[in-house]
Short mmCIF file of C-alpha atoms in Angstrom, two decimals:
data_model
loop_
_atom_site.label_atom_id
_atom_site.label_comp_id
_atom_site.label_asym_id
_atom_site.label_seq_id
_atom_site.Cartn_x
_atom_site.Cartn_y
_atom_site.Cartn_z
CA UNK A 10 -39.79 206.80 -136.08
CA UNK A 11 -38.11 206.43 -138.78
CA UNK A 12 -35.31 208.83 -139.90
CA UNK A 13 -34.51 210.43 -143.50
CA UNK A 14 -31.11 209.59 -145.26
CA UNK A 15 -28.71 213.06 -144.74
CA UNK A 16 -27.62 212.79 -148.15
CA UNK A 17 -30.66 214.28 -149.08
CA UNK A 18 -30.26 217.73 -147.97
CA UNK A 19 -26.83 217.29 -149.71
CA UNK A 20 -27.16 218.04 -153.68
CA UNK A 21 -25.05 219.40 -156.09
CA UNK A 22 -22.40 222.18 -154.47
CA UNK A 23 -23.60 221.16 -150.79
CA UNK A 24 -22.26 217.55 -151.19
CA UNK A 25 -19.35 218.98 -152.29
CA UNK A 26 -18.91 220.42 -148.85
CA UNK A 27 -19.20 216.69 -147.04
CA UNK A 28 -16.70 215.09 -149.56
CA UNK A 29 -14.12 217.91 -148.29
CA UNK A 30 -14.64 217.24 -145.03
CA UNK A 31 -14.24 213.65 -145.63
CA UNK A 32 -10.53 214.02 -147.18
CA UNK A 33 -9.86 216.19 -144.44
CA UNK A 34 -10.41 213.58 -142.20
CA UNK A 35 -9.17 210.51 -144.19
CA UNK A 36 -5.57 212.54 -144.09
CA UNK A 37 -5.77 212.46 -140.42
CA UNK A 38 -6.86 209.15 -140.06
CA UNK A 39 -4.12 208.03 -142.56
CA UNK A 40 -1.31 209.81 -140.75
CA UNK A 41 -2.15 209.85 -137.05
CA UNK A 42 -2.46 206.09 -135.83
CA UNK A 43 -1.48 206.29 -132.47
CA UNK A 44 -2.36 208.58 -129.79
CA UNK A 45 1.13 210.19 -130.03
CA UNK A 46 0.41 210.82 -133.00
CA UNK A 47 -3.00 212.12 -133.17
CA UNK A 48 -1.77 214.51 -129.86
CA UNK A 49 1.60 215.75 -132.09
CA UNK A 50 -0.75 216.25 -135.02
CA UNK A 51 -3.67 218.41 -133.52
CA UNK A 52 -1.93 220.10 -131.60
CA UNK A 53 0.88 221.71 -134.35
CA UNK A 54 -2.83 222.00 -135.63
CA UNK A 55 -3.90 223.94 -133.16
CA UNK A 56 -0.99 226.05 -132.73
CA UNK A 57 -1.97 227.37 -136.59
CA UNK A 58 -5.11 228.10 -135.01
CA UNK A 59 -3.72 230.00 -132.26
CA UNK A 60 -4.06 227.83 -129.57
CA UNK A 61 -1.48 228.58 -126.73
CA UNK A 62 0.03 225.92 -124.18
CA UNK A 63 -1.83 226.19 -121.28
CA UNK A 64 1.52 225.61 -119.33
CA UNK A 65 3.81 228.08 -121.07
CA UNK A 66 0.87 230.70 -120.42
CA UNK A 67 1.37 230.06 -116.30
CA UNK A 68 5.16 229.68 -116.49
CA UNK A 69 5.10 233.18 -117.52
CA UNK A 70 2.61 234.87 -114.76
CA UNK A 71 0.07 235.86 -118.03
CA UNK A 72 -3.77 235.72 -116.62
CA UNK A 73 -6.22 234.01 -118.80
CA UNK A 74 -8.98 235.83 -119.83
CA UNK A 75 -12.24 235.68 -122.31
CA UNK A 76 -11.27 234.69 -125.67
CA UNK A 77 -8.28 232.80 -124.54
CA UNK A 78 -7.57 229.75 -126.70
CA UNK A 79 -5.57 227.31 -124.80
CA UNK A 80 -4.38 223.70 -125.05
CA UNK A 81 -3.19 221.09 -122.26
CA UNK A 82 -1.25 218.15 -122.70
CA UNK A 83 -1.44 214.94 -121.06
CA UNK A 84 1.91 213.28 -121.46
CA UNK A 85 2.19 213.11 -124.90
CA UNK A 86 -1.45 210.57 -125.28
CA UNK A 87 -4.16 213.03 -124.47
CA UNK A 88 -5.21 216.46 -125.10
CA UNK A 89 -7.83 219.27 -124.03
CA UNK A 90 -8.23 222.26 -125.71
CA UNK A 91 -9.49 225.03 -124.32
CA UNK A 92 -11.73 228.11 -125.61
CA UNK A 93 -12.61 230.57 -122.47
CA UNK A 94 -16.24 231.40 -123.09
CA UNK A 95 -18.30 235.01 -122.12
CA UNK A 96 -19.51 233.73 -118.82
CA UNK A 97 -17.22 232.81 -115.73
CA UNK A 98 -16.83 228.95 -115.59
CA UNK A 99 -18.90 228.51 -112.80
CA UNK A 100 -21.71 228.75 -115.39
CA UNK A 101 -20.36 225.18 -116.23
CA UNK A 102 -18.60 223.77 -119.76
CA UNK A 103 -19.79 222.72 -122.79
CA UNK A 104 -17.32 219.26 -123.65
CA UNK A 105 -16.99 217.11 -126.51
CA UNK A 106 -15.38 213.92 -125.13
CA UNK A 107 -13.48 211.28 -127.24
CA UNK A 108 -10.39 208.57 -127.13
CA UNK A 109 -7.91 208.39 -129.68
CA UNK A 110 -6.84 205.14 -128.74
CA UNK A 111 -7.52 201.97 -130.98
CA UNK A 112 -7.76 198.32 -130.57
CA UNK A 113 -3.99 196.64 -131.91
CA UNK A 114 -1.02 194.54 -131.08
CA UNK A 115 1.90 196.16 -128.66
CA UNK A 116 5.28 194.70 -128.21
CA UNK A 117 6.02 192.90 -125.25
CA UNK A 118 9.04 194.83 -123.70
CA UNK A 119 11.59 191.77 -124.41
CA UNK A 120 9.80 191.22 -127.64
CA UNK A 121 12.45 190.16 -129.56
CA UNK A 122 13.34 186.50 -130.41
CA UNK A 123 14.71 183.89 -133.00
CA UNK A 124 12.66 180.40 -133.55
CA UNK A 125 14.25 178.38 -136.76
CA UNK A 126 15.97 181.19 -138.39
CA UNK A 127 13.35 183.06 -138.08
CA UNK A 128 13.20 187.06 -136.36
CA UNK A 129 9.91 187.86 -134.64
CA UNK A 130 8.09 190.45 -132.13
CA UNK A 131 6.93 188.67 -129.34
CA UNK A 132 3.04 191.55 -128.99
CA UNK A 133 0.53 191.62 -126.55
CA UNK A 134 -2.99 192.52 -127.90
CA UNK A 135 -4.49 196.22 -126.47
CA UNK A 136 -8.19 196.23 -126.19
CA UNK A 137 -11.12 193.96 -127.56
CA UNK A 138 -9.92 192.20 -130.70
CA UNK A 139 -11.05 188.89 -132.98
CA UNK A 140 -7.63 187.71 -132.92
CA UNK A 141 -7.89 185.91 -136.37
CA UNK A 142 -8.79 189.37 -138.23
CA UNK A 143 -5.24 190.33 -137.56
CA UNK A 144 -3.30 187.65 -139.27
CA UNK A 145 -2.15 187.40 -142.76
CA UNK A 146 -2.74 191.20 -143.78
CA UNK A 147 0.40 193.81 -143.88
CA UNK A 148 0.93 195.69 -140.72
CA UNK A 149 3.01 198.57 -139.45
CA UNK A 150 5.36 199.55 -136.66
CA UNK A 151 4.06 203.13 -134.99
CA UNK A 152 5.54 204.34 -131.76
CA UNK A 153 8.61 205.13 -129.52
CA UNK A 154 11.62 204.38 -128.08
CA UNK A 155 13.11 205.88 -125.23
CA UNK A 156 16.98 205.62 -124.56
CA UNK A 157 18.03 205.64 -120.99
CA UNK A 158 19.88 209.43 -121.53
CA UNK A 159 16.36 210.51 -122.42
CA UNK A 160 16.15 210.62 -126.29
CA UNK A 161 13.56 209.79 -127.86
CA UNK A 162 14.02 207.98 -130.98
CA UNK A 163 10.60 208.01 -133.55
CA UNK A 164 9.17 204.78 -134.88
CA UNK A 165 7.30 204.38 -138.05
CA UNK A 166 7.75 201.93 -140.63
CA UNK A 167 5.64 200.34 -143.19
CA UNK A 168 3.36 203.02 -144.40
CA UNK A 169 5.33 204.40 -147.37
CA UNK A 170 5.80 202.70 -150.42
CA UNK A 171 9.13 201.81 -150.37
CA UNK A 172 8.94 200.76 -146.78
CA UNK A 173 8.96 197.05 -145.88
CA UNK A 174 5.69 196.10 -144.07
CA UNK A 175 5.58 193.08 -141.41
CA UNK A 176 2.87 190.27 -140.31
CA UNK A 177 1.15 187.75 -138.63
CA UNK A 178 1.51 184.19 -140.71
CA UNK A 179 -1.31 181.78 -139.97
CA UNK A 180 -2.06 178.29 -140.70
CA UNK A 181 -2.11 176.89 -144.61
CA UNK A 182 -5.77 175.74 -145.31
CA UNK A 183 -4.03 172.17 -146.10
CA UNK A 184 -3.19 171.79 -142.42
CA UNK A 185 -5.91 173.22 -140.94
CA UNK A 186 -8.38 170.72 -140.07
CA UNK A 187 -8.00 170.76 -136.65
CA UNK A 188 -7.83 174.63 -136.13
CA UNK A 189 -11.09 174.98 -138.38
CA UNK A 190 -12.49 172.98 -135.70
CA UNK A 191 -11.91 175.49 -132.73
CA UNK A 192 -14.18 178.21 -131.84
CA UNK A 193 -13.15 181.37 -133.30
CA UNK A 194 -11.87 182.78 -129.80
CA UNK A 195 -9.53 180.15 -130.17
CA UNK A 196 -8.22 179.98 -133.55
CA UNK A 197 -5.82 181.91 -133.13
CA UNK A 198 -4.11 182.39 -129.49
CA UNK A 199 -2.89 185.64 -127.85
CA UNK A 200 0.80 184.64 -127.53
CA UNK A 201 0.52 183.44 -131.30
CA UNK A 202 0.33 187.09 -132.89
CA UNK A 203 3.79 187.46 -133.27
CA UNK A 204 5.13 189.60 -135.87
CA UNK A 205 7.44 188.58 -138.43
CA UNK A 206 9.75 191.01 -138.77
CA UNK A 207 13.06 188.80 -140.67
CA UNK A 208 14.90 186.01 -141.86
CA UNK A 209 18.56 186.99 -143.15
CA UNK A 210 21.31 186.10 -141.12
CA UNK A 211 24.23 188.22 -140.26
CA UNK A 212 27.65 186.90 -141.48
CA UNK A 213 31.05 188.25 -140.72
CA UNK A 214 32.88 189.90 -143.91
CA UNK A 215 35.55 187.59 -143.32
CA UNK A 216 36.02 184.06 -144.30
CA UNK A 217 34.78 182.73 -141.31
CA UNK A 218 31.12 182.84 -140.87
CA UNK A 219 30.38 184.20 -136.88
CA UNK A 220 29.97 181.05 -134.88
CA UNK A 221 27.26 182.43 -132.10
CA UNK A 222 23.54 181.74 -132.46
CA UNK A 223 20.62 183.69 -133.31
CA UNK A 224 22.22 184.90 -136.06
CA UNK A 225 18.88 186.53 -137.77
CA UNK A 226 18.03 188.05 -134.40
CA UNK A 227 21.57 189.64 -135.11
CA UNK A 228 21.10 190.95 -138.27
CA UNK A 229 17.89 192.57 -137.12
CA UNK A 230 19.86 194.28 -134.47
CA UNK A 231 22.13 196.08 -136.85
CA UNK A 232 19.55 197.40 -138.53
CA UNK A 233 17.97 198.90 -135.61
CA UNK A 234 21.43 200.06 -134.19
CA UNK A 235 22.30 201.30 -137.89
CA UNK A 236 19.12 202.99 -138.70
CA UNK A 237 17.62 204.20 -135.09
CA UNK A 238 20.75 204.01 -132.96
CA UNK A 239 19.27 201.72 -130.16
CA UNK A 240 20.72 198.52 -128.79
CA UNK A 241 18.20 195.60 -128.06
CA UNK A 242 17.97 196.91 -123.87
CA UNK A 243 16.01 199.71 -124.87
CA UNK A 244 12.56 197.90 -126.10
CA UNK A 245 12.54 197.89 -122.20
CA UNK A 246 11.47 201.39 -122.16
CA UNK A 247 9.85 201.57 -125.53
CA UNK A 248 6.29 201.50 -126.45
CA UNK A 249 5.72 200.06 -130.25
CA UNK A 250 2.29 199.84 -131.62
CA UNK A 251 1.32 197.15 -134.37
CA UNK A 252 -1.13 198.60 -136.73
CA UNK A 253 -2.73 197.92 -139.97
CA UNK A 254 -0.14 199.08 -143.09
CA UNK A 255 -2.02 201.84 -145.59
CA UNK A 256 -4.31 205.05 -145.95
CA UNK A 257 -7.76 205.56 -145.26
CA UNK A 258 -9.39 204.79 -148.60
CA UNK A 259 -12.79 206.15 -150.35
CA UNK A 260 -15.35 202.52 -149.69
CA UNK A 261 -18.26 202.15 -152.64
CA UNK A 262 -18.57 202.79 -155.76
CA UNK A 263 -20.06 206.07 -154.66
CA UNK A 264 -17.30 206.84 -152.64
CA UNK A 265 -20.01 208.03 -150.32
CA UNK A 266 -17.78 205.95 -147.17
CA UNK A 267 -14.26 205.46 -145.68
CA UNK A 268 -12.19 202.95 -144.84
CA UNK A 269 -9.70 203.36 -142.41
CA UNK A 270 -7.81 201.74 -139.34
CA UNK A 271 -8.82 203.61 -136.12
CA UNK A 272 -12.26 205.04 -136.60
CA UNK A 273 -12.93 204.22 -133.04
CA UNK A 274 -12.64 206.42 -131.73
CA UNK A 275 -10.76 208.63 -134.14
CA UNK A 276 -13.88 209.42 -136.02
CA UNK A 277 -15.53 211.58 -133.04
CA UNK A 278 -12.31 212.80 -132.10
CA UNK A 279 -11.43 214.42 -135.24
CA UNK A 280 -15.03 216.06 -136.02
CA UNK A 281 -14.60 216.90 -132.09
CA UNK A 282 -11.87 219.40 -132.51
CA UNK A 283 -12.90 220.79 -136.38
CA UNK A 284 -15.84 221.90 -134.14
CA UNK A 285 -13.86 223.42 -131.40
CA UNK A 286 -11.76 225.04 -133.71
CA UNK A 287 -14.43 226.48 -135.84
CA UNK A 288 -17.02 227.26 -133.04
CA UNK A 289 -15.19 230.04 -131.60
CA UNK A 290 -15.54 231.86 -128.63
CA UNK A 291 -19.26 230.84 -126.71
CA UNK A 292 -21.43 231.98 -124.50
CA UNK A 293 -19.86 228.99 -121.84
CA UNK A 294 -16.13 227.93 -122.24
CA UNK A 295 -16.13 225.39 -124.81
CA UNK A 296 -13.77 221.97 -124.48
CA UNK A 297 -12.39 219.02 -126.75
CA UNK A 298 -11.52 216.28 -124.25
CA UNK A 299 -9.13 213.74 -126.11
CA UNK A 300 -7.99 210.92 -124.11
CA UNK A 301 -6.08 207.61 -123.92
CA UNK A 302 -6.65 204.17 -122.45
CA UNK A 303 -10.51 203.69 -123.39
CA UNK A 304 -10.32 200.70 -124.91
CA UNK A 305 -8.32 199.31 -122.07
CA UNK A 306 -11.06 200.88 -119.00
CA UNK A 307 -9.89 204.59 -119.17
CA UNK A 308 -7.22 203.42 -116.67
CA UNK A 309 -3.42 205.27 -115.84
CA UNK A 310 -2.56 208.85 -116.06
CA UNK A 311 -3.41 209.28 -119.66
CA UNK A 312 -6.93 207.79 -119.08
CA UNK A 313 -10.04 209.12 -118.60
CA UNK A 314 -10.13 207.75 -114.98
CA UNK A 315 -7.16 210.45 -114.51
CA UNK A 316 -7.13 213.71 -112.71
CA UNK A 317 -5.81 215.49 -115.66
CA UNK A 318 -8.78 217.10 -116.69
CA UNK A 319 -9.77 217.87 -112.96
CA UNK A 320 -6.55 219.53 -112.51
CA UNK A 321 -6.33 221.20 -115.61
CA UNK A 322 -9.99 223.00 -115.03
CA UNK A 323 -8.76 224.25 -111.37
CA UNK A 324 -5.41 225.67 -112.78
CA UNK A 325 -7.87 227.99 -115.30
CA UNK A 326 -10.06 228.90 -112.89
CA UNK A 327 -7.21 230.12 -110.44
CA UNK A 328 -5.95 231.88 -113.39
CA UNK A 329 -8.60 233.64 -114.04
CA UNK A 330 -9.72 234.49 -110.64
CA UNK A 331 -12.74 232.52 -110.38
CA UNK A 332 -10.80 229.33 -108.45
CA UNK A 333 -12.73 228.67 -104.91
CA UNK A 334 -13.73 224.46 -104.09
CA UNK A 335 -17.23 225.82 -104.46
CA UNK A 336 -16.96 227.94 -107.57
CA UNK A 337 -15.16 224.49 -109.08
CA UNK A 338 -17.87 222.21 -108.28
CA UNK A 339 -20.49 224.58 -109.60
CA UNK A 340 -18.56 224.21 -113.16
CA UNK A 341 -18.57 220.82 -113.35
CA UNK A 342 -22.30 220.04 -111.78
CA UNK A 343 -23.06 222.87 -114.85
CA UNK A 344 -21.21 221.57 -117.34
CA UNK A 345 -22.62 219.61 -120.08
CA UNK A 346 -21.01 216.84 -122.19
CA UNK A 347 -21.02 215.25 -125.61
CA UNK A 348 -19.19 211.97 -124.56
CA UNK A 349 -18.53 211.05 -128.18
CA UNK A 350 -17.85 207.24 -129.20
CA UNK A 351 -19.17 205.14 -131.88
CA UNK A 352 -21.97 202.93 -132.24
CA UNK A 353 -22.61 199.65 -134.08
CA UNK A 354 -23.89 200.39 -137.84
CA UNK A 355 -27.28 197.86 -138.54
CA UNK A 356 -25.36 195.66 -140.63
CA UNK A 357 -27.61 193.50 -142.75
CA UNK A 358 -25.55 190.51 -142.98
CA UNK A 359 -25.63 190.10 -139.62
CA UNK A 360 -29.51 191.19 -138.46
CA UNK A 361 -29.99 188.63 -135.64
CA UNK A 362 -27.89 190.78 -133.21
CA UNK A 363 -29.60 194.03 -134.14
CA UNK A 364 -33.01 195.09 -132.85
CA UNK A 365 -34.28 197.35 -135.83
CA UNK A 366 -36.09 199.88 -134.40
CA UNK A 367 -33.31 201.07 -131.85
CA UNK A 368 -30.03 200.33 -134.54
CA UNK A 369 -28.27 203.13 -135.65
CA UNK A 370 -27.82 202.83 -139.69
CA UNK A 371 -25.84 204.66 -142.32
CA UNK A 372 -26.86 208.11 -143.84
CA UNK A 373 -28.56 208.47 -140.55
CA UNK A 374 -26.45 211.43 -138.96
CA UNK A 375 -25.51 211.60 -135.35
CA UNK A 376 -26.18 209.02 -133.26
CA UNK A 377 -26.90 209.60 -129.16
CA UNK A 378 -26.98 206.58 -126.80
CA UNK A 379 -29.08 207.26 -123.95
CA UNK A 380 -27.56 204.69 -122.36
CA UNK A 381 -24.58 201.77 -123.32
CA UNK A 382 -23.27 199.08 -120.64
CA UNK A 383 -24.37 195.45 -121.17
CA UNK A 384 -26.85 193.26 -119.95
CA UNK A 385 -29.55 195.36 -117.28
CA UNK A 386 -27.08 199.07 -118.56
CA UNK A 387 -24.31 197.58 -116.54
CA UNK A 388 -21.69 200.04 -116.85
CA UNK A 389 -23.62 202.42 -118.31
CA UNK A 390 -24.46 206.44 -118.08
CA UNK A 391 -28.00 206.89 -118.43
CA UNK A 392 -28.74 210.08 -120.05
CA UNK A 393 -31.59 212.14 -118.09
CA UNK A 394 -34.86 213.23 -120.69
CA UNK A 395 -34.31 216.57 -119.69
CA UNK A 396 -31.08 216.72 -121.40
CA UNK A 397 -32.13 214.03 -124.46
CA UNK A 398 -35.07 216.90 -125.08
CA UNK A 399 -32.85 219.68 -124.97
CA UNK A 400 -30.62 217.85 -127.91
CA UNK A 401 -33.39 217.25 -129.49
CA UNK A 402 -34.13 221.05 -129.72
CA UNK A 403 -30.81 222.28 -130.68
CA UNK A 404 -30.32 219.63 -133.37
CA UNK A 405 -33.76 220.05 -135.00
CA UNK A 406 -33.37 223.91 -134.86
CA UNK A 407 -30.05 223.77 -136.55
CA UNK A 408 -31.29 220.93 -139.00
CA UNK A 409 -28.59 218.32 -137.77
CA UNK A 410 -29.46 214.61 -138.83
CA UNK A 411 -29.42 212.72 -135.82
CA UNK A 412 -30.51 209.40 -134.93
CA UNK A 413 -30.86 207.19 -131.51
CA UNK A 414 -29.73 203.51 -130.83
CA UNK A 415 -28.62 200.94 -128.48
CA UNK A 416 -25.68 198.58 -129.22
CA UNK A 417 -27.32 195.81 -130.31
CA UNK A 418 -30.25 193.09 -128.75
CA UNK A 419 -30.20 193.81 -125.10
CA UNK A 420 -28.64 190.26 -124.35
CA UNK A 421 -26.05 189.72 -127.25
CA UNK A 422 -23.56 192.10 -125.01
CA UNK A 423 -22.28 195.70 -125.09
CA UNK A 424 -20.23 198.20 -124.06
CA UNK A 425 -19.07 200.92 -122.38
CA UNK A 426 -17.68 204.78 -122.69
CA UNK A 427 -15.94 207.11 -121.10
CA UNK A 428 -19.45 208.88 -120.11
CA UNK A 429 -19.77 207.27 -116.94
CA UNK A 430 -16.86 209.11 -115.50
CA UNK A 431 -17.57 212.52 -116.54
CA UNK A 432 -21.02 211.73 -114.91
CA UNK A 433 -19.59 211.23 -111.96
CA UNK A 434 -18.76 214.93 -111.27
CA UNK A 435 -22.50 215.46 -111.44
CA UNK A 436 -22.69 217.10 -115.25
CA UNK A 437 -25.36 216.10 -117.90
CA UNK A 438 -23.76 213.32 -120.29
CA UNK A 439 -24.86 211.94 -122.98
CA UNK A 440 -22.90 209.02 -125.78
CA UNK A 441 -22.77 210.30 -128.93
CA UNK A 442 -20.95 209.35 -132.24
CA UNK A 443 -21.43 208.12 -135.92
CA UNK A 444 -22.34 204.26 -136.73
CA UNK A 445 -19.24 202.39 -138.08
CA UNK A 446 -19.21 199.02 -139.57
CA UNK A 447 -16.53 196.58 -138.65
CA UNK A 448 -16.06 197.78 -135.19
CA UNK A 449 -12.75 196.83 -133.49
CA UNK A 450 -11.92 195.06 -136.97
CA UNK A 451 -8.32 196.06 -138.42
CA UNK A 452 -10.49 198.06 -141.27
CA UNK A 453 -13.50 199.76 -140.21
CA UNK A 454 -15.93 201.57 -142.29
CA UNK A 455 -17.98 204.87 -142.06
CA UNK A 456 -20.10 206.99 -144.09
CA UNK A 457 -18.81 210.63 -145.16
CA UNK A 458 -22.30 212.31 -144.39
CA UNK A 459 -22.71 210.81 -140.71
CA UNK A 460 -19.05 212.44 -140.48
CA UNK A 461 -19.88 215.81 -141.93
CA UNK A 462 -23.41 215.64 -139.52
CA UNK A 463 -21.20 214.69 -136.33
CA UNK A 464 -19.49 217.67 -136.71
CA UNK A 465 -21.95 220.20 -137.60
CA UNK A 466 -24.05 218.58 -134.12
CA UNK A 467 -21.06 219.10 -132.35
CA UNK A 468 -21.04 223.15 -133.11
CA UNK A 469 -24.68 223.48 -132.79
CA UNK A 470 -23.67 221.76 -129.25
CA UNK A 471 -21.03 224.11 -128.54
CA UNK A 472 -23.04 227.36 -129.28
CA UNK A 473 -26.48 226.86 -128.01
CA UNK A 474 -26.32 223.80 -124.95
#
């Protein structure tokens, strides 16, 4: 079964309409690469939109009602937004899932150190990574630090022009013969991705030179003091994330795909909430679910694991009257989910992994999972037919390309999603995403059109599930 490319229906003015979407999106991908700053940046988006914090809204004794457009959010690192539908909850959701975390390097929280006059970040890698892609390319610092009176002092360095940019050195090819003979798991070890962040000393103004050690460490350390006001103690409550240096950029000749650092899972999230945004107010309540932690097990209060979203659903129901244990579980055994995450693009390079006939494949559109998990599903939700058919239906009526796959031959590995967990409040789940090439790589690369299709399935979703 065989599917048509999507760039066919797009011709003339209609591909115009995908390319726009596509620098909407590359701008977001460009500017928000941390979850801090994808929550700060959708939600002043939302705001514009007329989104209202769900919290503010209680504060103040205001009952929510139909029409309501509200947002929640989780500590700074997730985010659901909220548009109160026609019918009471109890009739159940309609949710678009995603995680706007990324694979990357954190700092340690004593990452700071000197080796041979020579300033470094001692990181620890976050999520599943080929260690040797991140070495000898320019990388950023993204994140915050938090001073023990409370401030919080904003982190970014290295993606403006005039900005220095930082890195992981490796091993000259003239001394590598015994590293080229390690397995690629080992080529490069965890607790040797430190960044390089210096190498000037600091010397007195005087005529004698200060006599203490670590005098690079030092210099680095009057920066930081100089330019952020923070002494070395407060890494210790910090949380800096080590990311790729640069913009999303146009991929191909044809500029029909994007490269960018983050697309998982970035590139559901962001069609996620366009949809939610431009949906408007539904039959059921309709939800965009961004969360943290993903790549790390959906673990911690920011994670999908959470009771965030549980909570957050029972202080809207008591809100609007409709709040009773029973009246709750009835909303979430009705709801019905979108869990949105991205699947492995048939790369033809690289064929001996991929089972044809169940690959997903650029130009494609959407792409559902029935099922992820590894080996035998492990891990896995496994989507009922009933609820694949019913997809099926609402895609081909609103002329959405959509495709199916697995990730990859059934015994080369896998992965999972944050579908699982939604499933276990009883509501119909399905994965579903856009095929991306270079998964968990620094750079990763999509196509504009699967884009522009994920978020046009996500409406019909919204509107008719």
């Amino acid at each position: 079964m065989e599917k048509k490319n999507a760039w066919e229906k797009y011709q003339g003015e209609k591909q115009e309409e995908v390319f726009a979407f596509g620098e909407e999106y590359k701008a977001f991908l460009s500017e928000c690469k941390t979850e801090r700053e994808c929550v700060t940046t959708l939600k002043a988006r939302a705001k514009e939109a007329g989104f209202k914090d769900l919290k503010k809204v209680l504060d103040k004794g205001r009952k929510i009602k139909e029409g309501d457009k509200l947002y929640a959010d989780n500590m700074g690192k997730g985010l659901a937004l909220f548009v109160i539908g026609k019918e009471p909850l109890e009739k159940g959701m309609n949710i678009l899932g995603a995680h706007i975390d990324s694979p990357r390097l954190d700092l340690k929280q004593n990452p700071l150190y000197e080796d041979t006059e020579l300033a470094l970040f001692d990181t620890h890698y976050y999520g599943g990574v080929k260690k040797y892609q991140w070495v000898a390319m320019p990388l950023a610092l993204h994140g915050v630090i938090v001073k023990k009176d409370g401030t919080l002092v904003n982190v970014n360095i290295g993606e403006k022009e005039d900005d220095p940019v930082f890195g992981v050195s490796d091993l000259l090819i003239h001394l590598a013969a015994e590293q080229m003979e390690k397995k690629a798991a080992k080529v490069i070890e965890g607790e040797n991705l430190d960044v390089l962040i210096g190498s000037m000393p600091r010397f007195s103004k005087g005529k004698d030179k200060e006599k203490a050690k670590d005098l690079v460490k030092a210099n680095i350390l009057k920066i930081l003091e100089k330019q952020y006001h923070v002494e070395e103690d407060d890494f210790l409550s910090a949380e800096i994330e080590v990311v790729p240096a640069g913009k999303a950029r146009d991929y191909g000749l044809d500029r029909s795909m994007i490269m960018g650092y983050g697309h998982d899972d970035r590139v559901c999230a962001y069609p996620s909430f366009a949809a939610v945004l431009e949906a408007g107010v539904c039959e059921k309540t309709t939800v965009c679910l961004l969360v943290d932690k993903e790549e790390i097990g959906s673990v911690g209060a920011t994670g999908m694991e959470s009771k965030f979203f549980e909570y957050t659903v029972v202080e809207i129901m008591e809100s609007l009257g409709q709040y009773s244990r029973v009246a709750f579980n009835r909303a979430m055994t009705n709801s019905k989910v979108l869990s949105s995450d991205v699947s492995a693009a048939f790369d033809p390079l690289f064929p001996a992994v991929m089972e044809k006939k169940n690959s997903a494949y650029f130009g494609r559109g959407l792409v559902f999972n029935k099922f992820t998990g590894s080996r035998g599903k492990g891990g896995s939700n496994d989507a009922n037919p009933e609820y694949m058919a019913e997809l099926r239906r609402i895609m081909d009526d609103n002329d959405v390309s959509f495709q199916t796959a697995e990730l990859g031959k059934v015994d080369q590995g896998g992965g999972g999603t944050i579908a699982f967990i939604l499933a276990n409040y009883h509501m119909q789940v399905i994965d579903s995403g856009i095929a991306v090439l270079n998964m968990h790589a620094p750079w990763e690369i999509i196509s504009k059109v699967d884009l522009y299709e994920a978020k046009r399935g996500y409406m019909a979703f919204l509107k008719e599930a």
